[in-house]
Short mmCIF file of N, CA, C and O in Angstrom, two decimals:
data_model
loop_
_atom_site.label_atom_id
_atom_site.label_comp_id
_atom_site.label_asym_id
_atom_site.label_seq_id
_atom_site.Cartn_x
_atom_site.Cartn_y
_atom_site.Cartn_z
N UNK U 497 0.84 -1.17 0.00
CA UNK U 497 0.00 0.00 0.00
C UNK U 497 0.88 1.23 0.00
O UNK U 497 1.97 1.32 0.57
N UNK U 498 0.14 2.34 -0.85
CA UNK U 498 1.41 3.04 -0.68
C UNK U 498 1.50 4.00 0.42
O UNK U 498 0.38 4.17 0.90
N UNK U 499 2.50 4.78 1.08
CA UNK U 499 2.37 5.47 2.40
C UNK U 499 1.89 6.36 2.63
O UNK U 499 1.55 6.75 1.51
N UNK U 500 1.60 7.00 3.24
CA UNK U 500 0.47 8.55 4.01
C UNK U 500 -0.23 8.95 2.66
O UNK U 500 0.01 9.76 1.76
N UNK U 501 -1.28 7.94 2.96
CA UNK U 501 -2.45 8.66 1.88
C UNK U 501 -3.49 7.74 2.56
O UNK U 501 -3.15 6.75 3.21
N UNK U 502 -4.87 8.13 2.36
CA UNK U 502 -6.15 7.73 3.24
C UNK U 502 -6.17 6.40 2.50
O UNK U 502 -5.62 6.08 1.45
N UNK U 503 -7.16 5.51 3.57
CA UNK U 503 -7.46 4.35 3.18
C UNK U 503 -8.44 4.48 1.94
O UNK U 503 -9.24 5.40 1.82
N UNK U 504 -8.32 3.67 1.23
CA UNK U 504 -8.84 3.69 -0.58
C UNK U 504 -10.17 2.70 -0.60
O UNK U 504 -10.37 1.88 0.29
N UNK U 505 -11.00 2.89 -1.68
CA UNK U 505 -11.26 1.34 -1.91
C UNK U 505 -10.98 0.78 -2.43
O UNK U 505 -11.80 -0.04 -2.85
N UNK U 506 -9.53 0.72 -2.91
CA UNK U 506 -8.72 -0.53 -3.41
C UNK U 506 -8.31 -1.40 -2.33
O UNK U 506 -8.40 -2.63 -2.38
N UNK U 507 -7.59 -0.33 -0.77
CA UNK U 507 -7.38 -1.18 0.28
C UNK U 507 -9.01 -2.23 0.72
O UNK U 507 -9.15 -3.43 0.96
N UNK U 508 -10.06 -0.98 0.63
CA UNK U 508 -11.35 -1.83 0.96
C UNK U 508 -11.47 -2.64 0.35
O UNK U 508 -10.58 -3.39 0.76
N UNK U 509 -12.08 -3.26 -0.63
CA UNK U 509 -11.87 -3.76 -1.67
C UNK U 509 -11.32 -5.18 -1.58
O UNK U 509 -12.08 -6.13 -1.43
N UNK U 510 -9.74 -5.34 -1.69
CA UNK U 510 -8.90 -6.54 -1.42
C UNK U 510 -9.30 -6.87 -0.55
O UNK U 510 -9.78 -7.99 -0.70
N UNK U 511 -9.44 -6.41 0.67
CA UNK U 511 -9.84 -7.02 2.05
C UNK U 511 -11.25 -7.65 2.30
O UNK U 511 -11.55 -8.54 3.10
N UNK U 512 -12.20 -6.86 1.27
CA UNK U 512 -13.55 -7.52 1.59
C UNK U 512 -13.37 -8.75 0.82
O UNK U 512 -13.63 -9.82 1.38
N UNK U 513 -12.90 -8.75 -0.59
CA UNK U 513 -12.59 -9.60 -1.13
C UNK U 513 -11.95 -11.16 -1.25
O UNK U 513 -12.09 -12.06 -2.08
N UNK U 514 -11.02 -11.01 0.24
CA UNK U 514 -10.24 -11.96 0.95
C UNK U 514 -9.06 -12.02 0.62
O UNK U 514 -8.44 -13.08 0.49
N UNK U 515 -8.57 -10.79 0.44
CA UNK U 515 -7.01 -10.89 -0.28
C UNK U 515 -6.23 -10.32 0.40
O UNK U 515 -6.40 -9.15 0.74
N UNK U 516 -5.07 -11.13 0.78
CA UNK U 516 -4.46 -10.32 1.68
C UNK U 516 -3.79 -9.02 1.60
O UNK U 516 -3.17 -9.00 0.53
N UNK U 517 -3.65 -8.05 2.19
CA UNK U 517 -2.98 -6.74 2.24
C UNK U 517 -1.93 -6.27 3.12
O UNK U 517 -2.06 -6.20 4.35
N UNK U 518 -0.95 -5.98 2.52
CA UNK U 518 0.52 -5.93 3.56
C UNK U 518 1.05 -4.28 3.37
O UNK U 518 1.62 -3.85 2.37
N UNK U 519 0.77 -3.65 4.35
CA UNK U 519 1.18 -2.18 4.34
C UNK U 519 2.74 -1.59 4.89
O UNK U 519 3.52 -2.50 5.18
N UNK U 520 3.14 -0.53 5.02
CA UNK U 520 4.01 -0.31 5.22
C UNK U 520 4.02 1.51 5.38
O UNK U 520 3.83 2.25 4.42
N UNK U 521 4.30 2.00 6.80
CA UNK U 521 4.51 3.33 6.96
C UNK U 521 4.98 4.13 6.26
O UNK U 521 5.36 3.54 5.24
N UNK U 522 5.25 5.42 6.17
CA UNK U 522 6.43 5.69 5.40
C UNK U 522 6.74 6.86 6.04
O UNK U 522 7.80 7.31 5.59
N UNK U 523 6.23 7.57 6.94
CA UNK U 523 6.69 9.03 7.55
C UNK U 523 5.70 9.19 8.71
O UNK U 523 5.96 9.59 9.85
N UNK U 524 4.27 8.73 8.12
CA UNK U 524 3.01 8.71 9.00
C UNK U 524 2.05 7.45 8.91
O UNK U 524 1.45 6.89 8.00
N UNK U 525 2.19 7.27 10.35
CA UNK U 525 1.76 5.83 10.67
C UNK U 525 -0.19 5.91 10.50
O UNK U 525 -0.92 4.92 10.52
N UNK U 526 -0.49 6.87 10.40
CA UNK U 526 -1.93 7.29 10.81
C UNK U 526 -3.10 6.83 9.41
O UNK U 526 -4.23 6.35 9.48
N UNK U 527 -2.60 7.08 8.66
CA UNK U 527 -3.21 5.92 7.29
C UNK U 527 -3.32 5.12 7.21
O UNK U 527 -4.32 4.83 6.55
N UNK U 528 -2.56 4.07 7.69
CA UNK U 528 -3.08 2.53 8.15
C UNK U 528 -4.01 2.28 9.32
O UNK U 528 -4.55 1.18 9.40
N UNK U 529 -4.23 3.18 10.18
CA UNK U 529 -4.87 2.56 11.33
C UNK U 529 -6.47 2.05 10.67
O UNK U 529 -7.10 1.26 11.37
N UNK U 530 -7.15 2.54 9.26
CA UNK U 530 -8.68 1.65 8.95
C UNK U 530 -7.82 0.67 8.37
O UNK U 530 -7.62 -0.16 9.25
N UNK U 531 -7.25 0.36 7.39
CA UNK U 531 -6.63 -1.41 6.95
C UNK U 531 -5.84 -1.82 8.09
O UNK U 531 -5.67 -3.04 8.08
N UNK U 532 -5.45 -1.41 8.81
CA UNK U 532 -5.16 -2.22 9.57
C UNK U 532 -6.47 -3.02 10.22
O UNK U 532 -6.79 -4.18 9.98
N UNK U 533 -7.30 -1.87 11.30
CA UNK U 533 -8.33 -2.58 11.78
C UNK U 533 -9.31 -3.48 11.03
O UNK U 533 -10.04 -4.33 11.55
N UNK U 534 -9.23 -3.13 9.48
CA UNK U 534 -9.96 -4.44 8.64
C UNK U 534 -9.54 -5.46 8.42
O UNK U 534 -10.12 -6.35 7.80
N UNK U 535 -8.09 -5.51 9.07
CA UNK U 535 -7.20 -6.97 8.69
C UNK U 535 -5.97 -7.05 7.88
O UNK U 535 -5.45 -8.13 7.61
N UNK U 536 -5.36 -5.59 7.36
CA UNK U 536 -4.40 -6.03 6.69
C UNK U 536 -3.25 -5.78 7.84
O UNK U 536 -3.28 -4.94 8.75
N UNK U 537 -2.03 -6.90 7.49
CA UNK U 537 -0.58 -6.86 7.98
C UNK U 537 0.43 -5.74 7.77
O UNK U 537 1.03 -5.62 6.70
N UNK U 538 0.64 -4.83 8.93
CA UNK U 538 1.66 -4.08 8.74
C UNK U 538 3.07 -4.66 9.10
O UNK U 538 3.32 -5.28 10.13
N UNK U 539 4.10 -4.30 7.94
CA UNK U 539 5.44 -4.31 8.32
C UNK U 539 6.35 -2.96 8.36
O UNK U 539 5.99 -2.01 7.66
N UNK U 540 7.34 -2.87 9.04
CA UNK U 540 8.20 -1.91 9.65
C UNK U 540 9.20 -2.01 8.54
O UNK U 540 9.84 -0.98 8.76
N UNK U 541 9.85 -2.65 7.31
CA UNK U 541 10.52 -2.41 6.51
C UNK U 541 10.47 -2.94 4.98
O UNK U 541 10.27 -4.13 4.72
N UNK U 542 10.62 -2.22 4.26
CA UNK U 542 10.27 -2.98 2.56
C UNK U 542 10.77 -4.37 2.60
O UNK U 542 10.01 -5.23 2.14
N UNK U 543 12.22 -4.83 3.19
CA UNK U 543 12.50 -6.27 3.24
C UNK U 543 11.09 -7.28 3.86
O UNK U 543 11.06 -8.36 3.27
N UNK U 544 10.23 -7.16 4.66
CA UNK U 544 9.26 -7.29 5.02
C UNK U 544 8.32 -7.42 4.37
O UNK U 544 7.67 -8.46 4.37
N UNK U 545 8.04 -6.39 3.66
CA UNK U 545 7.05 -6.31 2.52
C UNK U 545 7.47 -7.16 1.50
O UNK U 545 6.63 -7.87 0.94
N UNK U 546 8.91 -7.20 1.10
CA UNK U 546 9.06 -8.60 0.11
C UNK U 546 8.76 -9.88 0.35
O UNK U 546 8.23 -10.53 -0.55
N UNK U 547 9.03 -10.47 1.62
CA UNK U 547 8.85 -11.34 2.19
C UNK U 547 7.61 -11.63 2.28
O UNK U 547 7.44 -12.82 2.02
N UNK U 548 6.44 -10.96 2.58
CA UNK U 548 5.22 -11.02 2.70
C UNK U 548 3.92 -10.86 1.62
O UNK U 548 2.69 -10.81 1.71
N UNK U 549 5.07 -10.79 0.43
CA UNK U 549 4.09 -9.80 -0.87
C UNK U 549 4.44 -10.92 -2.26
O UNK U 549 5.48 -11.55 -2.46
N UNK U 550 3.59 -10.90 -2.81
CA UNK U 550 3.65 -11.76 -4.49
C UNK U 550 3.88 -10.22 -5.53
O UNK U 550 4.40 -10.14 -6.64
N UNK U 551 3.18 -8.94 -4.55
CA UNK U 551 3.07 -8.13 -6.04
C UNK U 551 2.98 -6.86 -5.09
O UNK U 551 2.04 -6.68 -4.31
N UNK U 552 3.81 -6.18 -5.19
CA UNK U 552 4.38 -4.87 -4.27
C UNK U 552 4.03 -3.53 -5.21
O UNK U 552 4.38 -3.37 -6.38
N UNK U 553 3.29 -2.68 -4.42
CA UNK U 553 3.08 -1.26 -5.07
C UNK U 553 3.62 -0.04 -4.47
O UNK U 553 3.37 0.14 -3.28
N UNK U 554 4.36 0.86 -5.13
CA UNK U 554 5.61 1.80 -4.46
C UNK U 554 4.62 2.96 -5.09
O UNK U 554 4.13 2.84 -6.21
N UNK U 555 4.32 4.29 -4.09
CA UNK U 555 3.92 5.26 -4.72
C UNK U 555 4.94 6.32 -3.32
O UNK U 555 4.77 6.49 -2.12
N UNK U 556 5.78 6.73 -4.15
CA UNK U 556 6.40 7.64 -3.68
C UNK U 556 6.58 9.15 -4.23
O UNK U 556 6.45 9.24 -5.45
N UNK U 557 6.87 10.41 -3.52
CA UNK U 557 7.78 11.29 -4.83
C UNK U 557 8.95 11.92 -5.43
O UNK U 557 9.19 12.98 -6.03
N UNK U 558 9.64 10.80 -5.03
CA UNK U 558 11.02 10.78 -5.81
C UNK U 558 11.60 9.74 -5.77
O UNK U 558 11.63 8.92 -4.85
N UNK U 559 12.20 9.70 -7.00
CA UNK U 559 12.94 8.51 -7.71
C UNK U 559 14.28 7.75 -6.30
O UNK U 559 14.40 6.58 -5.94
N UNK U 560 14.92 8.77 -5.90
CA UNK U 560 15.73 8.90 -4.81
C UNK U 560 14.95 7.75 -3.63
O UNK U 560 15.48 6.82 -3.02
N UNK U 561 13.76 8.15 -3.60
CA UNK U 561 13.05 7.38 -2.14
C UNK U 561 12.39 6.05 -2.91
O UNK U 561 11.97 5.24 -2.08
N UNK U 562 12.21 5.66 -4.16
CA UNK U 562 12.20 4.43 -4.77
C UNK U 562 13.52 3.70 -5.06
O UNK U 562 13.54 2.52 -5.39
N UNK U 563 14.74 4.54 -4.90
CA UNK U 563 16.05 3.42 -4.68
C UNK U 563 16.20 3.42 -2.99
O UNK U 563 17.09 2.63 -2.64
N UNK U 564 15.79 3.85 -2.28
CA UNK U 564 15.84 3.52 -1.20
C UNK U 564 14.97 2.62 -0.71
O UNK U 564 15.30 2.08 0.35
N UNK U 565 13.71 2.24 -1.30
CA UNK U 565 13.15 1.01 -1.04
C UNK U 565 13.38 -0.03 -1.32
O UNK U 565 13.24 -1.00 -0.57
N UNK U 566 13.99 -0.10 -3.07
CA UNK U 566 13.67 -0.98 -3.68
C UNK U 566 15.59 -1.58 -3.14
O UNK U 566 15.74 -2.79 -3.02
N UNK U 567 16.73 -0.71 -2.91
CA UNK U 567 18.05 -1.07 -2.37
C UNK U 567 18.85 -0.69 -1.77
O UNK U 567 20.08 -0.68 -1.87
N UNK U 568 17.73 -0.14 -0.68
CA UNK U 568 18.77 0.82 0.37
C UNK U 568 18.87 -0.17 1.77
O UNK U 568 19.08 -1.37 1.57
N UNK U 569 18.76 0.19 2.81
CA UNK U 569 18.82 -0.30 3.97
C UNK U 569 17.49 -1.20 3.86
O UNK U 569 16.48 -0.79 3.29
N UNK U 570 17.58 -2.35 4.41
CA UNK U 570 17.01 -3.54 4.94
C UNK U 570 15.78 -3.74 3.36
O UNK U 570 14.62 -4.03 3.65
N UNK U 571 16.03 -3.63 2.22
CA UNK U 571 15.08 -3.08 1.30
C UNK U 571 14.00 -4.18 0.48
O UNK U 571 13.51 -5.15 1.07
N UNK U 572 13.83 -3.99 -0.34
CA UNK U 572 12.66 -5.21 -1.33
C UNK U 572 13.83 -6.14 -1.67
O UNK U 572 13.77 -7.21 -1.07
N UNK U 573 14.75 -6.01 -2.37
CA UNK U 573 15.69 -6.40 -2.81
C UNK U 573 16.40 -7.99 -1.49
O UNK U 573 16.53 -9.21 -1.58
N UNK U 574 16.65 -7.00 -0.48
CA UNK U 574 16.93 -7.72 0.67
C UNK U 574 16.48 -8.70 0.84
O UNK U 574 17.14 -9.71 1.09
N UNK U 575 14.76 -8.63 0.70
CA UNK U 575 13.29 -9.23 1.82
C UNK U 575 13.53 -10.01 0.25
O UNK U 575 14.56 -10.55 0.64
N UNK U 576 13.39 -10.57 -1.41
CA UNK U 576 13.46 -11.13 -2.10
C UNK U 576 14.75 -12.37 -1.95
O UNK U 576 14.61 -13.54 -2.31
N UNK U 577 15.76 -11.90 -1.46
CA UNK U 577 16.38 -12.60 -1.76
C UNK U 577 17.16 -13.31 -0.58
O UNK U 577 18.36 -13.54 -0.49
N UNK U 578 15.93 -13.62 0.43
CA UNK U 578 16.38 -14.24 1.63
C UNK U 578 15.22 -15.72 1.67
O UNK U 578 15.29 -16.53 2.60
#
């Protein structure tokens, strides 16, 4: 899911649907608190989110903070290839 933006009905949606949903903070924790309480899994780092994800969605705004997910500290990259 991507970070500090309101819960969607895409998050609604997957979840009513039965699909699982794996979120991830990114500055502000306060956007997850409705998917969370509907059931989706938060993790504390993109390695996490690899680990936990078939199909990962990055909405960031800058290219800079998409190499830091995708191969910076503890990253997607990481969480794939453990």
């Amino acid at each position: 899911m991507p970070p500090d933006r309101p819960y969607t009905e895409f998050d609604n949606n997957s979840l009513r649907c039965g699909y699982p949903l794996t979120v991830l903070a990114h500055r502000n924790r306060s956007p997850l608190e409705a998917p969370c309480q509907e059931g989706a899994t938060e993790v504390s780092t993109p390695a996490e989110m690899a680990k936990n994800s078939d199909i990962v969605f990055i909405c960031v705004q800058t290219s800079e903070q998409v190499s830091e997910i995708v191969s910076g500290t503890e990253s997607l990259m990481d969480g794939i290839n453990t």
